[in-house]
Coordinates of C-alpha atoms in Angstrom, one line a residue:
Chain V
M95 CA 0.0 0.0 0.0
V96 CA 2.8 2.4 0.9
K97 CA 6.1 2.2 -0.8
A98 CA 9.0 4.6 0.0
E99 CA 12.2 4.6 -2.0
A100 CA 15.4 6.4 -0.9
V101 CA 13.4 9.3 0.6
H102 CA 15.5 12.3 1.5
K103 CA 14.3 15.4 3.3
R104 CA 16.3 18.5 4.3
F105 CA 15.3 21.5 6.4
G106 CA 17.7 24.1 5.3
R107 CA 21.1 22.4 5.7
N108 CA 19.8 19.9 8.2
E109 CA 19.5 16.5 6.7
V110 CA 16.5 14.9 8.4
L111 CA 15.9 11.9 6.2
N112 CA 18.9 10.2 4.5
G113 CA 17.3 7.7 2.2
I114 CA 14.4 5.8 3.8
T115 CA 13.2 2.8 1.9
L116 CA 10.4 0.7 3.2
E117 CA 7.1 -0.9 2.3
V118 CA 3.8 -1.3 4.1
A119 CA 1.4 -4.0 2.9
A120 CA -2.4 -3.6 3.0
G121 CA -3.7 -4.4 6.5
E122 CA -0.2 -4.2 8.0
V123 CA 0.5 -2.3 11.2
M124 CA 3.9 -0.8 11.2
C125 CA 5.4 0.9 14.2
L126 CA 8.3 3.4 13.7
L127 CA 10.6 3.6 16.7
G128 CA 13.6 5.7 17.3
P129 CA 15.2 8.4 19.4
S130 CA 13.7 11.9 19.2
G131 CA 15.0 13.9 16.2
S132 CA 15.6 10.7 14.3
G133 CA 13.2 11.7 11.5
K134 CA 10.4 9.3 12.1
S135 CA 7.7 12.0 12.5
T136 CA 9.0 13.8 9.5
F137 CA 8.8 10.6 7.4
L138 CA 5.2 10.1 8.5
R139 CA 4.4 13.7 7.4
C140 CA 6.0 13.0 4.0
I141 CA 3.6 10.1 3.4
N142 CA 0.6 12.5 3.1
H143 CA 2.7 15.3 1.6
L144 CA 2.5 17.6 4.6
E145 CA 6.2 17.8 4.0
K146 CA 7.7 17.9 0.5
I147 CA 10.5 15.4 0.0
N148 CA 13.8 16.5 -1.6
S149 CA 14.5 13.3 -3.4
G150 CA 13.3 9.7 -3.6
R151 CA 9.7 8.6 -4.2
I152 CA 6.7 7.6 -2.2
W153 CA 3.8 5.7 -3.7
I154 CA 0.4 5.0 -2.2
D155 CA -1.3 2.2 -4.1
G156 CA 1.0 2.8 -7.0
N157 CA 0.3 6.5 -7.2
L158 CA 3.1 8.9 -6.6
V159 CA 2.5 11.2 -3.6
G160 CA 2.4 14.9 -4.5
Y161 CA 3.6 14.5 -8.1
R162 CA 2.7 13.0 -11.4
Q163 CA 5.3 11.5 -13.6
R164 CA 5.2 12.3 -17.3
G165 CA 8.0 10.7 -19.3
D166 CA 11.0 11.2 -17.0
R167 CA 9.8 14.6 -15.6
L168 CA 7.9 15.1 -12.4
H169 CA 5.0 17.6 -12.3
E170 CA 3.7 19.0 -9.1
L171 CA 0.1 18.0 -8.4
R172 CA -2.4 20.8 -8.2
E173 CA -3.8 21.6 -4.7
R174 CA -7.1 19.9 -5.6
D175 CA -5.3 16.6 -6.5
V176 CA -3.0 16.7 -3.4
A177 CA -6.2 17.2 -1.3
G178 CA -7.8 14.3 -3.1
E179 CA -4.8 12.0 -2.2
R180 CA -5.0 13.1 1.5
E181 CA -8.7 12.3 1.7
Q182 CA -7.8 8.6 1.7
I183 CA -5.1 9.0 4.4
G184 CA -6.3 9.6 8.0
M185 CA -3.8 11.3 10.3
V186 CA -3.8 11.6 14.1
F187 CA -1.5 14.1 15.6
Q188 CA 0.5 14.2 18.9
R189 CA -1.4 17.3 20.0
F190 CA -4.9 16.2 18.8
N191 CA -5.5 19.3 16.7
L192 CA -9.3 19.2 17.1
F193 CA -11.0 22.2 15.8
G194 CA -11.5 24.2 19.0
H195 CA -14.6 26.1 17.9
M196 CA -16.6 23.0 16.9
T197 CA -18.2 20.3 19.0
A198 CA -17.0 16.7 18.7
E199 CA -19.7 16.0 16.3
Q200 CA -19.0 19.1 14.1
N201 CA -15.3 18.1 14.1
I202 CA -16.2 14.7 12.7
I203 CA -18.8 15.7 10.1
E204 CA -16.9 18.8 8.8
A205 CA -14.7 17.0 6.2
P206 CA -17.2 14.4 5.1
I207 CA -19.7 17.2 4.3
R208 CA -17.3 19.8 2.9
V209 CA -14.8 17.5 1.2
A210 CA -16.5 14.2 0.4
G211 CA -19.9 15.7 -0.2
T212 CA -21.7 13.4 2.3
K213 CA -25.3 14.5 3.2
R214 CA -25.5 16.1 6.6
D215 CA -27.9 13.6 8.2
V216 CA -25.8 10.6 6.9
A217 CA -22.7 12.2 8.2
R218 CA -24.3 12.7 11.6
T219 CA -25.4 9.1 11.8
E220 CA -21.9 8.0 10.9
A221 CA -20.4 10.4 13.5
K222 CA -22.6 8.9 16.2
A223 CA -21.5 5.4 15.2
L224 CA -17.8 6.5 15.2
M225 CA -18.2 8.1 18.6
D226 CA -19.8 4.9 19.9
R227 CA -16.9 3.0 18.5
V228 CA -14.3 5.1 20.4
G229 CA -16.4 4.9 23.5
L230 CA -17.7 8.5 23.6
G231 CA -21.2 8.1 22.2
D232 CA -22.6 10.5 24.9
R233 CA -20.1 13.3 24.3
L234 CA -21.1 14.4 20.7
D235 CA -22.0 17.9 21.9
A236 CA -18.8 18.5 23.9
Y237 CA -16.3 21.1 22.8
P238 CA -12.6 19.9 22.8
A239 CA -11.8 22.1 25.8
Q240 CA -14.4 20.1 27.8
L241 CA -12.7 16.8 27.1
S242 CA -9.7 15.2 28.6
G243 CA -6.6 14.6 26.5
G244 CA -7.5 10.9 26.0
Q245 CA -11.0 11.8 25.0
Q246 CA -9.8 14.4 22.6
Q247 CA -7.4 12.0 20.9
R248 CA -10.2 9.5 20.6
V249 CA -12.4 12.1 18.9
A250 CA -9.5 12.9 16.6
I251 CA -9.3 9.3 15.6
A252 CA -13.0 9.2 15.0
R253 CA -12.6 12.4 12.9
A254 CA -9.9 10.8 10.8
L255 CA -12.0 7.6 10.3
A256 CA -15.0 9.6 9.2
M257 CA -13.3 10.1 5.8
K258 CA -13.1 6.3 5.5
P259 CA -9.4 6.2 4.9
K260 CA -7.5 3.2 3.6
L261 CA -4.5 4.1 5.6
M262 CA -4.1 5.7 9.0
L263 CA -1.0 7.6 10.1
F264 CA -0.4 8.1 13.9
D265 CA 2.2 10.7 14.9
E266 CA 3.0 9.9 18.6
P267 CA -0.7 9.7 19.5
T268 CA -0.1 9.2 23.2
S269 CA 3.0 11.4 23.8
A270 CA 0.9 14.4 25.0
L271 CA -1.2 12.3 27.4
D272 CA -1.1 11.8 31.1
P273 CA 0.0 8.2 31.8
E274 CA -3.4 7.1 33.0
L275 CA -5.0 8.2 29.7
V276 CA -2.7 6.4 27.4
G277 CA -4.5 3.1 27.7
E278 CA -7.9 4.3 26.4
V279 CA -6.3 5.6 23.2
L280 CA -4.2 2.5 22.7
D281 CA -7.3 0.4 23.1
V282 CA -9.0 2.2 20.2
M283 CA -5.9 1.7 18.1
R284 CA -5.7 -1.9 19.0
S285 CA -9.3 -2.5 17.9
L286 CA -8.6 -0.6 14.6
A287 CA -5.7 -2.9 14.0
A288 CA -7.8 -5.9 14.7
D289 CA -10.3 -4.7 12.1
G290 CA -7.6 -4.8 9.5
M291 CA -6.8 -1.1 9.1
T292 CA -3.4 -0.4 7.5
M293 CA -1.6 1.7 10.1
V294 CA 1.8 3.5 10.3
V295 CA 2.4 4.5 13.9
V296 CA 5.2 6.6 15.3
T297 CA 5.3 5.8 18.9
H298 CA 7.3 5.4 22.1
E299 CA 5.0 2.7 23.4
T300 CA 7.1 -0.3 23.0
G301 CA 4.5 -2.5 24.7
F302 CA 2.0 -1.5 22.1
A303 CA 4.4 -2.1 19.3
K304 CA 5.4 -5.5 20.6
E305 CA 1.8 -6.6 20.9
V306 CA 0.1 -5.0 17.9
A307 CA 2.7 -4.3 15.2
D308 CA 3.3 -6.7 12.3
T309 CA 6.5 -4.9 11.6
V310 CA 8.7 -2.7 13.8
V311 CA 11.1 -0.3 12.1
F312 CA 13.9 1.3 14.0
I313 CA 15.0 4.7 12.6
D314 CA 18.0 6.7 13.6
D315 CA 19.7 9.7 11.9
G316 CA 17.2 9.5 9.1
V317 CA 17.9 6.0 8.0
V318 CA 16.2 2.6 8.7
V319 CA 18.6 0.9 11.0
E320 CA 16.7 -2.3 11.5
S321 CA 13.3 -3.6 10.8
G322 CA 11.3 -6.8 11.1
D323 CA 9.1 -8.8 13.3
P324 CA 8.6 -7.1 16.7
T325 CA 9.7 -10.1 18.7
A326 CA 12.9 -10.4 16.6
V327 CA 13.7 -6.7 16.9
F328 CA 12.9 -6.4 20.6
E329 CA 14.5 -9.7 21.7
N330 CA 17.4 -9.9 19.4
P331 CA 18.3 -6.5 18.0
R332 CA 21.2 -7.0 15.6
H333 CA 22.4 -3.5 15.4
K334 CA 24.2 -1.7 18.2
R335 CA 22.2 1.5 17.9
T336 CA 19.0 -0.5 18.2
Q337 CA 20.4 -2.3 21.3
A338 CA 21.4 1.0 22.9
F339 CA 18.0 2.6 22.2
L340 CA 16.0 -0.4 23.5
S341 CA 18.1 -0.7 26.6
K342 CA 17.0 2.8 27.5
V343 CA 13.3 2.5 26.8
L344 CA 12.5 -1.1 27.7
Chain G
M24 CA -5.1 27.6 74.6
A25 CA -2.6 25.1 73.2
E26 CA -5.4 22.8 72.3
A27 CA -7.3 25.5 70.4
D28 CA -4.3 26.3 68.2
Q29 CA -3.9 22.7 67.1
P30 CA -5.0 21.8 63.6
P31 CA -8.3 20.0 63.5
K32 CA -8.5 16.3 62.9
A33 CA -8.4 15.5 59.2
A34 CA -11.7 13.6 59.2
A35 CA -13.9 16.1 61.1
S36 CA -17.5 15.1 60.5
V37 CA -18.9 18.5 61.4
A38 CA -18.9 21.3 58.7
P39 CA -16.2 23.8 59.6
E40 CA -17.3 27.1 61.1
E41 CA -17.3 30.2 58.7
I42 CA -14.6 32.7 59.6
K43 CA -16.1 36.0 60.9
A44 CA -13.1 38.3 61.4
V45 CA -12.9 42.0 62.0
P46 CA -11.8 43.5 58.6
V47 CA -8.6 45.5 58.3
R48 CA -9.1 49.2 58.5
R49 CA -8.2 50.9 55.2
P50 CA -8.1 54.7 55.7
G51 CA -6.6 55.3 52.3
R52 CA -9.6 53.9 50.6
L53 CA -11.9 56.0 52.7
I54 CA -10.1 59.2 52.0
A55 CA -9.9 58.5 48.3
G56 CA -13.6 57.8 48.2
V57 CA -14.5 60.9 50.1
L58 CA -12.3 63.1 47.9
I59 CA -13.8 61.7 44.7
V60 CA -17.4 62.2 46.0
I61 CA -16.5 65.9 46.9
V62 CA -15.0 66.6 43.4
A63 CA -17.9 64.8 41.7
A64 CA -20.5 66.9 43.7
A65 CA -18.7 70.1 42.8
L66 CA -18.7 69.2 39.1
I67 CA -22.3 68.2 39.1
R68 CA -23.3 71.4 40.8
S69 CA -21.4 73.5 38.3
V70 CA -22.8 71.6 35.3
A71 CA -26.3 71.9 36.7
T72 CA -26.2 75.6 37.7
N73 CA -24.1 77.2 35.0
P74 CA -26.8 78.6 32.7
R75 CA -24.4 78.8 29.8
F76 CA -24.6 75.0 29.4
G77 CA -28.0 75.8 28.0
W78 CA -29.7 72.5 29.1
G79 CA -33.0 73.8 27.8
T80 CA -31.5 74.3 24.4
V81 CA -30.0 70.8 24.6
G82 CA -33.4 69.3 25.3
E83 CA -34.9 71.4 22.5
Y84 CA -32.5 70.1 19.8
L85 CA -31.8 66.6 21.1
F86 CA -34.6 65.1 19.0
S87 CA -34.9 67.7 16.3
P88 CA -35.3 66.3 12.8
V89 CA -32.0 67.9 11.5
V90 CA -30.0 66.3 14.4
L91 CA -31.8 62.9 14.0
D92 CA -31.1 63.0 10.2
G93 CA -27.5 63.7 10.9
L94 CA -27.4 60.8 13.4
V95 CA -28.8 58.4 10.9
K96 CA -26.2 59.5 8.4
T97 CA -23.4 59.1 10.9
I98 CA -24.6 55.5 11.6
E99 CA -24.8 54.8 7.9
L100 CA -21.2 56.1 7.4
T101 CA -19.9 54.1 10.3
V102 CA -21.6 50.8 9.3
I103 CA -20.8 50.9 5.6
S104 CA -17.2 52.2 6.1
M105 CA -16.6 49.4 8.7
V106 CA -18.0 46.7 6.4
V107 CA -15.8 48.0 3.5
G108 CA -12.8 48.2 5.9
I109 CA -13.3 44.7 7.3
L110 CA -13.7 43.2 3.8
I111 CA -10.6 45.0 2.5
G112 CA -8.8 44.0 5.8
V113 CA -9.5 40.3 5.4
V114 CA -8.4 40.3 1.7
L115 CA -5.2 42.2 2.5
A116 CA -4.4 40.0 5.5
V117 CA -4.9 36.8 3.4
M118 CA -2.8 38.4 0.6
R119 CA -0.1 39.2 3.2
L120 CA 0.2 35.5 4.1
S121 CA 0.1 34.4 0.4
P122 CA 3.1 32.4 -1.0
N123 CA 3.2 34.8 -4.0
P124 CA 5.7 37.6 -3.3
I125 CA 4.0 40.1 -5.7
V126 CA 0.7 39.6 -3.9
V127 CA 2.4 40.2 -0.5
A128 CA 4.1 43.3 -1.9
A129 CA 0.8 44.7 -3.2
S130 CA -0.8 44.3 0.2
G131 CA 2.2 45.9 1.9
F132 CA 2.2 48.9 -0.5
Y133 CA -1.6 49.4 0.2
I134 CA -1.0 49.4 3.9
W135 CA 2.0 51.7 3.7
L136 CA 0.1 54.2 1.6
F137 CA -3.2 54.3 3.5
R138 CA -1.9 54.0 7.0
G139 CA 0.9 56.5 6.3
T140 CA -1.3 59.5 5.4
P141 CA -3.9 61.2 7.6
V142 CA -7.4 60.2 7.1
L143 CA -8.5 63.8 6.9
V144 CA -6.1 64.3 3.9
Q145 CA -7.5 61.2 2.3
L146 CA -11.0 62.4 2.7
L147 CA -10.2 65.7 1.0
F148 CA -8.3 63.9 -1.7
W149 CA -11.3 61.8 -2.6
N150 CA -13.5 64.8 -2.5
F151 CA -11.4 66.6 -5.0
I152 CA -10.7 63.5 -7.1
A153 CA -12.6 65.0 -10.0
A154 CA -9.7 67.4 -10.5
L155 CA -7.4 64.5 -11.0
Y156 CA -9.6 62.2 -13.0
P157 CA -12.5 64.3 -14.5
V158 CA -13.9 61.2 -16.2
V159 CA -14.1 57.7 -14.7
A160 CA -14.4 55.0 -17.4
L161 CA -15.0 51.3 -17.3
G162 CA -13.5 49.4 -20.2
I163 CA -10.7 47.2 -21.4
P164 CA -7.3 48.2 -19.8
F165 CA -5.3 50.2 -22.4
G166 CA -8.3 49.6 -24.8
P167 CA -11.6 51.3 -25.5
A168 CA -13.8 52.5 -22.7
L169 CA -17.3 51.0 -22.4
I170 CA -19.0 53.2 -19.9
E171 CA -18.0 56.7 -18.8
F172 CA -19.0 58.7 -15.8
N173 CA -18.4 62.3 -14.9
A174 CA -16.4 62.0 -11.7
N175 CA -18.1 65.1 -10.2
N176 CA -21.5 63.3 -10.4
L177 CA -20.1 59.9 -9.3
I178 CA -18.0 61.0 -6.3
T179 CA -20.6 62.8 -4.1
P180 CA -19.5 63.8 -0.6
F181 CA -21.1 60.6 0.6
V182 CA -19.1 58.4 -1.8
A183 CA -15.9 60.4 -1.0
A184 CA -16.5 59.9 2.7
L185 CA -17.0 56.1 2.2
L186 CA -13.9 55.8 0.1
G187 CA -11.8 57.9 2.5
L188 CA -13.0 56.1 5.7
G189 CA -13.3 52.6 4.2
L190 CA -10.0 52.4 2.4
N191 CA -8.2 53.8 5.3
E192 CA -9.9 51.5 7.7
G193 CA -9.0 48.5 5.5
A194 CA -5.3 49.2 6.1
Y195 CA -5.8 49.1 9.9
M196 CA -8.1 46.1 9.8
S197 CA -5.7 44.1 7.8
E198 CA -3.2 44.2 10.6
I199 CA -5.8 43.2 13.1
V200 CA -7.0 40.3 10.9
R201 CA -3.4 39.2 10.3
A202 CA -2.7 39.1 14.0
G203 CA -5.8 37.0 14.4
L204 CA -4.9 34.5 11.7
L205 CA -1.4 34.1 13.1
S206 CA -2.9 33.5 16.6
V207 CA -4.5 30.2 15.4
D208 CA -2.3 27.2 16.1
E209 CA -0.6 25.8 13.0
G210 CA -1.9 22.3 13.9
Q211 CA -5.4 23.4 13.0
E212 CA -4.4 24.1 9.4
E213 CA -2.4 20.8 9.3
A214 CA -5.4 18.8 10.6
A215 CA -7.7 20.4 8.0
K216 CA -5.1 19.7 5.2
A217 CA -4.8 16.1 6.4
L218 CA -8.5 15.7 6.0
G219 CA -8.3 16.9 2.4
M220 CA -9.6 20.4 2.9
R221 CA -8.4 23.1 0.5
R222 CA -6.6 26.3 1.5
M223 CA -9.7 28.5 1.1
Q224 CA -12.0 26.0 2.8
T225 CA -9.5 25.8 5.7
M226 CA -9.3 29.6 5.9
R227 CA -13.1 30.1 5.9
R228 CA -14.2 27.2 8.0
I229 CA -11.3 26.6 10.4
I230 CA -8.9 29.4 10.7
L231 CA -11.1 32.6 10.4
P232 CA -13.7 31.5 12.9
Q233 CA -11.0 30.8 15.5
A234 CA -9.2 34.0 14.6
M235 CA -12.4 35.9 15.4
R236 CA -11.8 35.6 19.1
V237 CA -8.6 37.7 18.7
I238 CA -10.0 39.9 15.9
I239 CA -13.3 41.0 17.6
P240 CA -12.0 43.1 20.6
P241 CA -9.8 45.5 18.5
T242 CA -12.4 45.6 15.8
G243 CA -14.9 46.9 18.4
N244 CA -12.3 49.6 19.2
E245 CA -12.0 50.4 15.5
T246 CA -15.8 50.6 15.2
I247 CA -16.0 53.0 18.1
G248 CA -13.1 55.0 16.6
M249 CA -14.8 55.0 13.2
L250 CA -18.0 56.3 14.7
K251 CA -16.0 59.3 16.0
T252 CA -13.9 59.7 12.9
T253 CA -17.0 60.1 10.8
S254 CA -17.2 63.6 12.3
L255 CA -14.2 64.6 10.1
V256 CA -16.6 64.2 7.2
S257 CA -18.1 67.5 8.2
V258 CA -15.3 69.2 6.3
L259 CA -16.9 67.7 3.1
A260 CA -20.1 69.6 3.9
Y261 CA -21.9 66.2 4.3
T262 CA -24.6 66.6 7.0
E263 CA -23.6 63.9 9.4
L264 CA -24.2 64.5 13.1
L265 CA -21.4 67.1 13.7
Y266 CA -22.1 69.0 10.5
A267 CA -25.9 69.0 11.3
V268 CA -25.3 70.7 14.7
Q269 CA -22.8 73.0 13.1
L270 CA -25.4 74.2 10.6
I271 CA -27.8 74.8 13.5
Y272 CA -25.4 76.8 15.6
A273 CA -24.2 78.8 12.6
A274 CA -27.8 80.1 12.6
N275 CA -28.5 80.5 16.4
Y276 CA -24.9 80.9 17.8
K277 CA -25.7 78.4 20.6
Q278 CA -22.4 76.4 20.0
I279 CA -22.0 74.8 23.4
P280 CA -25.5 73.3 23.8
L281 CA -25.4 72.0 20.3
L282 CA -22.0 70.4 20.7
I283 CA -23.4 68.8 23.9
V284 CA -26.3 67.4 21.8
A285 CA -23.8 65.8 19.4
S286 CA -21.7 64.5 22.3
I287 CA -24.7 62.9 23.9
W288 CA -25.6 61.0 20.7
Y289 CA -22.0 59.9 20.2
L290 CA -22.0 58.6 23.8
V291 CA -25.3 56.8 23.3
L292 CA -23.9 55.1 20.2
T293 CA -20.6 54.1 21.7
T294 CA -22.4 52.6 24.7
I295 CA -24.6 50.5 22.4
L296 CA -21.6 49.4 20.4
S297 CA -19.7 48.3 23.6
I298 CA -22.7 46.2 24.7
A299 CA -23.0 44.6 21.2
Q300 CA -19.2 43.8 21.3
Y301 CA -19.7 41.9 24.6
F302 CA -22.3 39.6 23.0
I303 CA -20.3 39.1 19.8
E304 CA -17.2 38.2 21.8
R305 CA -19.2 35.7 23.8
H306 CA -20.5 34.1 20.6
Y307 CA -17.0 33.6 19.2
G308 CA -15.6 32.6 22.6
R309 CA -17.6 29.3 22.4
G310 CA -15.5 26.2 22.8
T311 CA -13.0 28.0 25.0
A312 CA -12.8 27.3 28.7
R313 CA -12.3 30.9 29.6
A314 CA -15.4 33.0 30.0
V315 CA -15.6 36.5 28.5
P316 CA -15.2 38.9 31.4
P317 CA -18.3 40.9 32.3
T318 CA -18.4 44.4 31.0
L319 CA -17.8 47.4 33.2
L320 CA -21.5 48.1 33.5
M321 CA -22.3 44.5 34.5
R322 CA -19.5 44.5 37.0
I323 CA -20.9 47.7 38.6
W324 CA -24.4 46.1 38.6
Q325 CA -23.0 43.0 40.2
S326 CA -21.2 44.8 42.9
F327 CA -24.3 46.8 43.8
S328 CA -26.4 43.6 43.9
T329 CA -24.0 41.8 46.2
W330 CA -23.8 45.0 48.3
R331 CA -27.6 44.8 48.7
H332 CA -27.3 41.2 49.7
T333 CA -29.3 39.9 46.7
T334 CA -28.2 37.2 44.3
P335 CA -25.9 38.6 41.7
P336 CA -27.1 38.2 38.1
A337 CA -25.6 35.1 36.4
I338 CA -23.2 36.9 34.1
E339 CA -20.3 34.6 34.5
Q340 CA -21.8 31.9 32.4
R341 CA -19.1 29.9 30.9
H342 CA -20.4 29.8 27.4
G343 CA -20.7 26.4 25.9
L344 CA -20.3 24.7 29.2

């Protein structure tokens, strides 16, 4: 579903990604681990073109992200087409980013109505179902400021799911939460994974990665250091940098 | 004694007794209060007894048709100029944040020009624009004109006033709107983008409504400022409130009472605007935990009601909670 080839990204002179190559199959759950500043969040943001890559290629279902190839030249996609690509990719942010002036329900139905052209009553029915699914069926009318961090993040997941994405990106979804609220968000993600959603998760929750991920990718200094089955990577890390990192976090 | 000073047991089953202590004496407060009351009384006596205030004349002209007509024109000028100003301000602010450098420069030039010259000069300029462009023509640029207007007929004092006030206000509003747009967290835009929303949709549905919370209070100030700035239009011989009373006192020489008439109306309008601003702020404050603070009038009302030992009015409603 996602294929990345030699992805490079610079911010000014700072090389953040130094050639990332990886592949995510449909229905796969991939966890990206690594020290902070290693480039894992940046890579995630490149997948839905929130960041432009400097070289390399990313494809989603065989379509180039952000560009169109004609002959051997790349053409930038128009805003409309980039937006169209993003519709199919849900994203959950570290700091939730719920729309503060809208209730939970309005947050969820905004994009289906404005972007996908869903009828309002259909969107509302779906919003109710999604809120039930994340365990907040009775908080449809709450504003984000009235919800705890964990509840906000669950609404944010519901909002992303409302666009019926084929791929979900999670950018450290539990890092901004109080420890006792982490579990409720991970539960929702676990059930999503069980339903066969393709997920790419940047996380520090090694327990979650071990239990839910099909593949764990360890990134450091903008390159993939090691990847594979979670038990293999966690129990028998082959690379020194992976060992050093895991010894600190496990 | 030693027993009484000991802290109470943690799980006391009886409700703790309310503290009834003798309040600290504050002589400074008392003196300041007395002084202010004395000065206020002297002022009120002078205002009430000085016959040259001409309160009779004030009452006579307060609701005279000429004054009321001027009042309506002042309101018209304020409302239309502010609408023009806000629209131009939003466009300029969005232009200022555009990725296109020429668009940014154009917006910057506009602000530089209109903020850098006095509004009175601009008003006069628009009034005399016919001297610069006697004919205004709509047509193809550098090509033939399709419709032509005589500038003298097109730019009436009213139109000159709207151009002068509105275009000038646009420059100020753009900075206010820009500050509002920048106050919205970047994550909001990213979340909207990630959901597939376009730039303009994001601006209209997500960014602007949240920027309003920051934009409204200074815009209220601007509106009140605009209300008073419309009095400058009197130099264009347009009969707004100030020019209306000037016409009257030019005939009867009762300058002071008529200026008081104008001042009373300006105060009435600014008071109404302040109250309207409170409710608009409350509307755009929805979804935020912080309540909009009560207005000065409401605070005074509240302190009087508590002083009378009645229940204070519920003005600290946390909107949306």
